[in-house]
Amino acid sequence: MPIRISTVFFLTLLFFSGAWRRNDSGPYYRTSTGKVRFVSDAPLERIEASSERLRGALDAGAGNFAWTVAIRSFKGFNSDLQLAHFNENYLESVQFPDATFEGRIIEAIDYGKDGAYSVRAKGKFSAHGRSRERIIPGRLVIKGNRITISAQFSVPLQDHDISIPKIVHQKIAEEIQVDVLAELLKQPS
């Protein structure tokens, strides 16, 4: 469990203190109500679920970010049994309670200027206790003290050691499509 403890410690620092900022490089933005939706579109079944508990922070001066979502916060499965299998058998949410993505925005953005920007976020995406380096394209819209971030990407289950039994192989896709939408608010200095 050392990975979970370090993640909890990191996120505690990130969300509840200003210590994450590098020499007040800010501005600093955060959210605790972002949305994550995933779709498994397999030959015999389509599974959709979403969470409105995505938490994230962005140090605009340094371009650093961190996101986390509790696996147990996902709702909307086709049945209660499907939800139970998701948490107990596939994502093992007791042992691996969160999915995270932390890293840096590659492009230089003028956060003081309203506008829409295509960006790439480079960092470590972690789910089911396995981390993978990823570059995820997205869109960042700045309007006043708010930043809206959206992204769509796929997650191959084998990258995160998520096994699908042969009996349900036609009901669960090997790659899951993920959509993210979050509005971050500028934090006081």
PDB file of C-alpha atoms in Angstrom:
ATOM      1  CA  MET A   1       0.000   0.000   0.000  1.00  0.00           C
ATOM      2  CA  PRO A   2       2.912   2.477  -0.186  1.00  0.00           C
ATOM      3  CA  ILE A   3       1.648   3.732  -3.566  1.00  0.00           C
ATOM      4  CA  ARG A   4      -1.765   4.594  -2.118  1.00  0.00           C
ATOM      5  CA  ILE A   5      -0.246   6.398   0.862  1.00  0.00           C
ATOM      6  CA  SER A   6       2.032   8.498  -1.344  1.00  0.00           C
ATOM      7  CA  THR A   7      -0.873   9.327  -3.688  1.00  0.00           C
ATOM      8  CA  VAL A   8      -3.075  10.384  -0.774  1.00  0.00           C
ATOM      9  CA  PHE A   9      -0.234  12.465   0.685  1.00  0.00           C
ATOM     10  CA  PHE A  10       0.497  14.115  -2.679  1.00  0.00           C
ATOM     11  CA  LEU A  11      -3.152  14.945  -3.326  1.00  0.00           C
ATOM     12  CA  THR A  12      -3.631  16.265   0.197  1.00  0.00           C
ATOM     13  CA  LEU A  13      -0.765  18.680  -0.369  1.00  0.00           C
ATOM     14  CA  LEU A  14      -2.029  19.540  -3.807  1.00  0.00           C
ATOM     15  CA  PHE A  15      -5.649  20.261  -2.946  1.00  0.00           C
ATOM     16  CA  PHE A  16      -5.481  21.721   0.514  1.00  0.00           C
ATOM     17  CA  SER A  17      -2.344  23.797   0.569  1.00  0.00           C
ATOM     18  CA  GLY A  18      -0.498  26.264  -1.562  1.00  0.00           C
ATOM     19  CA  ALA A  19       2.730  24.294  -1.154  1.00  0.00           C
ATOM     20  CA  TRP A  20       2.376  22.729  -4.602  1.00  0.00           C
ATOM     21  CA  ARG A  21       3.028  26.073  -6.273  1.00  0.00           C
ATOM     22  CA  ARG A  22       6.594  26.679  -7.329  1.00  0.00           C
ATOM     23  CA  ASN A  23       7.562  30.040  -5.843  1.00  0.00           C
ATOM     24  CA  ASP A  24       4.021  31.275  -6.432  1.00  0.00           C
ATOM     25  CA  SER A  25       4.421  30.676 -10.149  1.00  0.00           C
ATOM     26  CA  GLY A  26       0.580  30.461 -10.409  1.00  0.00           C
ATOM     27  CA  PRO A  27      -2.100  31.253 -11.161  1.00  0.00           C
ATOM     28  CA  TYR A  28      -3.460  28.139  -9.494  1.00  0.00           C
ATOM     29  CA  TYR A  29      -6.789  26.513 -10.448  1.00  0.00           C
ATOM     30  CA  ARG A  30      -8.745  23.561  -9.047  1.00  0.00           C
ATOM     31  CA  THR A  31     -12.013  21.620  -9.176  1.00  0.00           C
ATOM     32  CA  SER A  32     -13.726  18.889  -7.205  1.00  0.00           C
ATOM     33  CA  THR A  33     -16.744  18.424  -9.489  1.00  0.00           C
ATOM     34  CA  GLY A  34     -15.276  17.404 -12.832  1.00  0.00           C
ATOM     35  CA  LYS A  35     -16.948  14.689 -14.874  1.00  0.00           C
ATOM     36  CA  VAL A  36     -15.499  11.448 -16.197  1.00  0.00           C
ATOM     37  CA  ARG A  37     -17.514   9.134 -18.422  1.00  0.00           C
ATOM     38  CA  PHE A  38     -16.421   5.825 -19.858  1.00  0.00           C
ATOM     39  CA  VAL A  39     -17.899   3.557 -22.504  1.00  0.00           C
ATOM     40  CA  SER A  40     -17.179  -0.082 -23.206  1.00  0.00           C
ATOM     41  CA  ASP A  41     -18.641  -0.787 -26.651  1.00  0.00           C
ATOM     42  CA  ALA A  42     -18.272  -4.546 -27.139  1.00  0.00           C
ATOM     43  CA  PRO A  43     -19.995  -6.746 -29.748  1.00  0.00           C
ATOM     44  CA  LEU A  44     -22.700  -8.007 -27.344  1.00  0.00           C
ATOM     45  CA  GLU A  45     -23.059  -5.160 -24.858  1.00  0.00           C
ATOM     46  CA  ARG A  46     -22.530  -1.446 -24.368  1.00  0.00           C
ATOM     47  CA  ILE A  47     -21.608  -0.358 -20.840  1.00  0.00           C
ATOM     48  CA  GLU A  48     -21.590   3.293 -19.777  1.00  0.00           C
ATOM     49  CA  ALA A  49     -20.797   4.808 -16.408  1.00  0.00           C
ATOM     50  CA  SER A  50     -19.800   8.213 -15.126  1.00  0.00           C
ATOM     51  CA  SER A  51     -18.582  10.086 -12.092  1.00  0.00           C
ATOM     52  CA  GLU A  52     -19.010  13.731 -11.161  1.00  0.00           C
ATOM     53  CA  ARG A  53     -16.291  13.547  -8.511  1.00  0.00           C
ATOM     54  CA  LEU A  54     -13.182  14.174 -10.589  1.00  0.00           C
ATOM     55  CA  ARG A  55     -10.808  16.344  -8.573  1.00  0.00           C
ATOM     56  CA  GLY A  56      -8.015  18.246 -10.226  1.00  0.00           C
ATOM     57  CA  ALA A  57      -5.581  21.096  -9.914  1.00  0.00           C
ATOM     58  CA  LEU A  58      -3.466  23.096 -12.335  1.00  0.00           C
ATOM     59  CA  ASP A  59      -0.476  25.295 -11.590  1.00  0.00           C
ATOM     60  CA  ALA A  60      -0.733  27.485 -14.682  1.00  0.00           C
ATOM     61  CA  GLY A  61       2.671  29.087 -14.134  1.00  0.00           C
ATOM     62  CA  ALA A  62       4.504  25.768 -14.267  1.00  0.00           C
ATOM     63  CA  GLY A  63       1.967  23.911 -16.413  1.00  0.00           C
ATOM     64  CA  ASN A  64       1.745  21.089 -13.847  1.00  0.00           C
ATOM     65  CA  PHE A  65      -1.518  19.277 -13.175  1.00  0.00           C
ATOM     66  CA  ALA A  66      -2.932  16.406 -11.135  1.00  0.00           C
ATOM     67  CA  TRP A  67      -6.297  14.623 -11.439  1.00  0.00           C
ATOM     68  CA  THR A  68      -7.923  11.891  -9.372  1.00  0.00           C
ATOM     69  CA  VAL A  69     -11.265  10.098  -9.403  1.00  0.00           C
ATOM     70  CA  ALA A  70     -12.517   7.510  -6.924  1.00  0.00           C
ATOM     71  CA  ILE A  71     -13.344   4.268  -8.733  1.00  0.00           C
ATOM     72  CA  ARG A  72     -16.347   3.665  -6.454  1.00  0.00           C
ATOM     73  CA  SER A  73     -17.858   7.016  -7.523  1.00  0.00           C
ATOM     74  CA  PHE A  74     -18.862   5.657 -10.968  1.00  0.00           C
ATOM     75  CA  LYS A  75     -22.611   5.191 -11.506  1.00  0.00           C
ATOM     76  CA  GLY A  76     -24.881   4.231 -14.409  1.00  0.00           C
ATOM     77  CA  PHE A  77     -24.073   0.599 -15.159  1.00  0.00           C
ATOM     78  CA  ASN A  78     -26.667  -1.658 -16.818  1.00  0.00           C
ATOM     79  CA  SER A  79     -27.237  -3.527 -13.547  1.00  0.00           C
ATOM     80  CA  ASP A  80     -26.177  -3.704  -9.905  1.00  0.00           C
ATOM     81  CA  LEU A  81     -24.346  -6.947 -10.697  1.00  0.00           C
ATOM     82  CA  GLN A  82     -22.321  -5.182 -13.388  1.00  0.00           C
ATOM     83  CA  LEU A  83     -21.384  -2.455 -10.896  1.00  0.00           C
ATOM     84  CA  ALA A  84     -20.319  -5.084  -8.354  1.00  0.00           C
ATOM     85  CA  HIS A  85     -18.152  -6.895 -10.936  1.00  0.00           C
ATOM     86  CA  PHE A  86     -16.594  -3.574 -11.984  1.00  0.00           C
ATOM     87  CA  ASN A  87     -15.554  -2.760  -8.401  1.00  0.00           C
ATOM     88  CA  GLU A  88     -14.732  -6.252  -7.132  1.00  0.00           C
ATOM     89  CA  ASN A  89     -13.367  -8.212 -10.102  1.00  0.00           C
ATOM     90  CA  TYR A  90     -12.042  -5.780 -12.713  1.00  0.00           C
ATOM     91  CA  LEU A  91     -10.874  -2.557 -11.039  1.00  0.00           C
ATOM     92  CA  GLU A  92     -10.552  -4.047  -7.541  1.00  0.00           C
ATOM     93  CA  SER A  93     -11.508  -0.710  -6.017  1.00  0.00           C
ATOM     94  CA  VAL A  94     -10.798  -1.720  -2.418  1.00  0.00           C
ATOM     95  CA  GLN A  95      -7.155  -2.377  -3.254  1.00  0.00           C
ATOM     96  CA  PHE A  96      -6.879   0.340  -5.956  1.00  0.00           C
ATOM     97  CA  PRO A  97      -9.394   3.045  -4.945  1.00  0.00           C
ATOM     98  CA  ASP A  98      -8.422   5.794  -7.417  1.00  0.00           C
ATOM     99  CA  ALA A  99      -7.463   6.455 -11.003  1.00  0.00           C
ATOM    100  CA  THR A 100      -4.994   9.350 -11.366  1.00  0.00           C
ATOM    101  CA  PHE A 101      -3.267  11.380 -14.048  1.00  0.00           C
ATOM    102  CA  GLU A 102      -0.473  13.769 -13.161  1.00  0.00           C
ATOM    103  CA  GLY A 103       2.040  15.572 -15.307  1.00  0.00           C
ATOM    104  CA  ARG A 104       2.472  18.687 -17.371  1.00  0.00           C
ATOM    105  CA  ILE A 105       0.793  20.546 -20.237  1.00  0.00           C
ATOM    106  CA  ILE A 106       3.246  20.522 -23.138  1.00  0.00           C
ATOM    107  CA  GLU A 107       2.166  23.743 -24.876  1.00  0.00           C
ATOM    108  CA  ALA A 108       2.942  27.209 -23.511  1.00  0.00           C
ATOM    109  CA  ILE A 109      -0.381  28.920 -22.752  1.00  0.00           C
ATOM    110  CA  ASP A 110      -1.046  32.544 -21.826  1.00  0.00           C
ATOM    111  CA  TYR A 111      -3.448  31.949 -18.920  1.00  0.00           C
ATOM    112  CA  GLY A 112      -4.059  35.698 -18.667  1.00  0.00           C
ATOM    113  CA  LYS A 113      -5.713  35.760 -22.099  1.00  0.00           C
ATOM    114  CA  ASP A 114      -9.214  34.419 -22.741  1.00  0.00           C
ATOM    115  CA  GLY A 115      -9.403  31.904 -25.576  1.00  0.00           C
ATOM    116  CA  ALA A 116      -9.570  28.286 -26.663  1.00  0.00           C
ATOM    117  CA  TYR A 117      -6.421  26.201 -27.021  1.00  0.00           C
ATOM    118  CA  SER A 118      -5.616  22.706 -28.270  1.00  0.00           C
ATOM    119  CA  VAL A 119      -3.240  21.166 -25.747  1.00  0.00           C
ATOM    120  CA  ARG A 120      -1.449  17.924 -24.999  1.00  0.00           C
ATOM    121  CA  ALA A 121      -1.101  16.690 -21.443  1.00  0.00           C
ATOM    122  CA  LYS A 122       1.921  14.469 -20.809  1.00  0.00           C
ATOM    123  CA  GLY A 123       2.148  12.448 -17.636  1.00  0.00           C
ATOM    124  CA  LYS A 124       1.502   9.223 -15.782  1.00  0.00           C
ATOM    125  CA  PHE A 125      -1.976   7.762 -16.007  1.00  0.00           C
ATOM    126  CA  SER A 126      -2.601   5.217 -13.239  1.00  0.00           C
ATOM    127  CA  ALA A 127      -5.474   2.762 -12.883  1.00  0.00           C
ATOM    128  CA  HIS A 128      -5.723  -0.634 -11.192  1.00  0.00           C
ATOM    129  CA  GLY A 129      -2.320  -0.046  -9.596  1.00  0.00           C
ATOM    130  CA  ARG A 130      -0.499   0.246 -12.950  1.00  0.00           C
ATOM    131  CA  SER A 131       0.973   3.482 -14.325  1.00  0.00           C
ATOM    132  CA  ARG A 132       1.577   4.274 -17.970  1.00  0.00           C
ATOM    133  CA  GLU A 133       3.194   7.321 -19.525  1.00  0.00           C
ATOM    134  CA  ARG A 134       0.574   8.976 -21.747  1.00  0.00           C
ATOM    135  CA  ILE A 135       0.168  12.008 -23.951  1.00  0.00           C
ATOM    136  CA  ILE A 136      -3.515  12.931 -24.027  1.00  0.00           C
ATOM    137  CA  PRO A 137      -4.818  15.607 -26.400  1.00  0.00           C
ATOM    138  CA  GLY A 138      -7.436  17.984 -25.118  1.00  0.00           C
ATOM    139  CA  ARG A 139      -9.004  21.391 -25.305  1.00  0.00           C
ATOM    140  CA  LEU A 140      -8.506  24.157 -22.759  1.00  0.00           C
ATOM    141  CA  VAL A 141     -10.825  27.205 -22.713  1.00  0.00           C
ATOM    142  CA  ILE A 142      -9.926  30.220 -20.588  1.00  0.00           C
ATOM    143  CA  LYS A 143     -12.649  32.709 -19.679  1.00  0.00           C
ATOM    144  CA  GLY A 144     -11.956  35.100 -16.842  1.00  0.00           C
ATOM    145  CA  ASN A 145     -11.181  33.172 -13.649  1.00  0.00           C
ATOM    146  CA  ARG A 146     -12.363  29.849 -15.097  1.00  0.00           C
ATOM    147  CA  ILE A 147     -10.692  27.193 -17.203  1.00  0.00           C
ATOM    148  CA  THR A 148     -12.709  24.462 -18.883  1.00  0.00           C
ATOM    149  CA  ILE A 149     -10.776  21.350 -19.846  1.00  0.00           C
ATOM    150  CA  SER A 150     -12.100  18.559 -22.050  1.00  0.00           C
ATOM    151  CA  ALA A 151     -10.432  15.431 -23.396  1.00  0.00           C
ATOM    152  CA  GLN A 152     -11.308  12.142 -25.052  1.00  0.00           C
ATOM    153  CA  PHE A 153      -8.972   9.147 -25.027  1.00  0.00           C
ATOM    154  CA  SER A 154      -8.933   5.364 -24.905  1.00  0.00           C
ATOM    155  CA  VAL A 155      -7.563   3.073 -22.209  1.00  0.00           C
ATOM    156  CA  PRO A 156      -6.430  -0.421 -23.262  1.00  0.00           C
ATOM    157  CA  LEU A 157      -7.341  -2.759 -20.393  1.00  0.00           C
ATOM    158  CA  GLN A 158      -4.176  -4.836 -20.821  1.00  0.00           C
ATOM    159  CA  ASP A 159      -2.036  -1.722 -20.141  1.00  0.00           C
ATOM    160  CA  HIS A 160      -3.399  -1.776 -16.594  1.00  0.00           C
ATOM    161  CA  ASP A 161      -3.500  -5.559 -16.059  1.00  0.00           C
ATOM    162  CA  ILE A 162      -7.289  -5.662 -16.114  1.00  0.00           C
ATOM    163  CA  SER A 163      -8.281  -9.197 -17.120  1.00  0.00           C
ATOM    164  CA  ILE A 164     -11.575 -10.089 -18.740  1.00  0.00           C
ATOM    165  CA  PRO A 165     -12.743 -13.710 -18.353  1.00  0.00           C
ATOM    166  CA  LYS A 166     -13.420 -15.518 -21.661  1.00  0.00           C
ATOM    167  CA  ILE A 167     -17.045 -16.075 -20.705  1.00  0.00           C
ATOM    168  CA  VAL A 168     -17.742 -12.286 -20.900  1.00  0.00           C
ATOM    169  CA  HIS A 169     -15.124 -11.382 -23.516  1.00  0.00           C
ATOM    170  CA  GLN A 170     -17.814 -10.403 -26.063  1.00  0.00           C
ATOM    171  CA  LYS A 171     -19.507  -8.139 -23.490  1.00  0.00           C
ATOM    172  CA  ILE A 172     -16.525  -5.995 -22.447  1.00  0.00           C
ATOM    173  CA  ALA A 173     -14.374  -4.029 -24.902  1.00  0.00           C
ATOM    174  CA  GLU A 174     -10.591  -4.414 -24.807  1.00  0.00           C
ATOM    175  CA  GLU A 175     -10.251  -0.606 -25.010  1.00  0.00           C
ATOM    176  CA  ILE A 176     -12.443   1.698 -22.971  1.00  0.00           C
ATOM    177  CA  GLN A 177     -13.319   5.148 -24.308  1.00  0.00           C
ATOM    178  CA  VAL A 178     -13.038   7.937 -21.726  1.00  0.00           C
ATOM    179  CA  ASP A 179     -14.423  11.501 -21.818  1.00  0.00           C
ATOM    180  CA  VAL A 180     -13.372  14.157 -19.313  1.00  0.00           C
ATOM    181  CA  LEU A 181     -14.963  17.553 -18.735  1.00  0.00           C
ATOM    182  CA  ALA A 182     -13.973  19.844 -15.881  1.00  0.00           C
ATOM    183  CA  GLU A 183     -14.289  23.483 -14.943  1.00  0.00           C
ATOM    184  CA  LEU A 184     -11.481  24.757 -12.751  1.00  0.00           C
ATOM    185  CA  LEU A 185     -11.699  27.968 -10.754  1.00  0.00           C
ATOM    186  CA  LYS A 186      -8.816  30.323 -10.053  1.00  0.00           C
ATOM    187  CA  GLN A 187      -7.758  30.147  -6.421  1.00  0.00           C
ATOM    188  CA  PRO A 188      -6.951  33.194  -4.295  1.00  0.00           C
ATOM    189  CA  SER A 189      -3.267  34.005  -3.995  1.00  0.00           C
TER     190      SER A 189
END
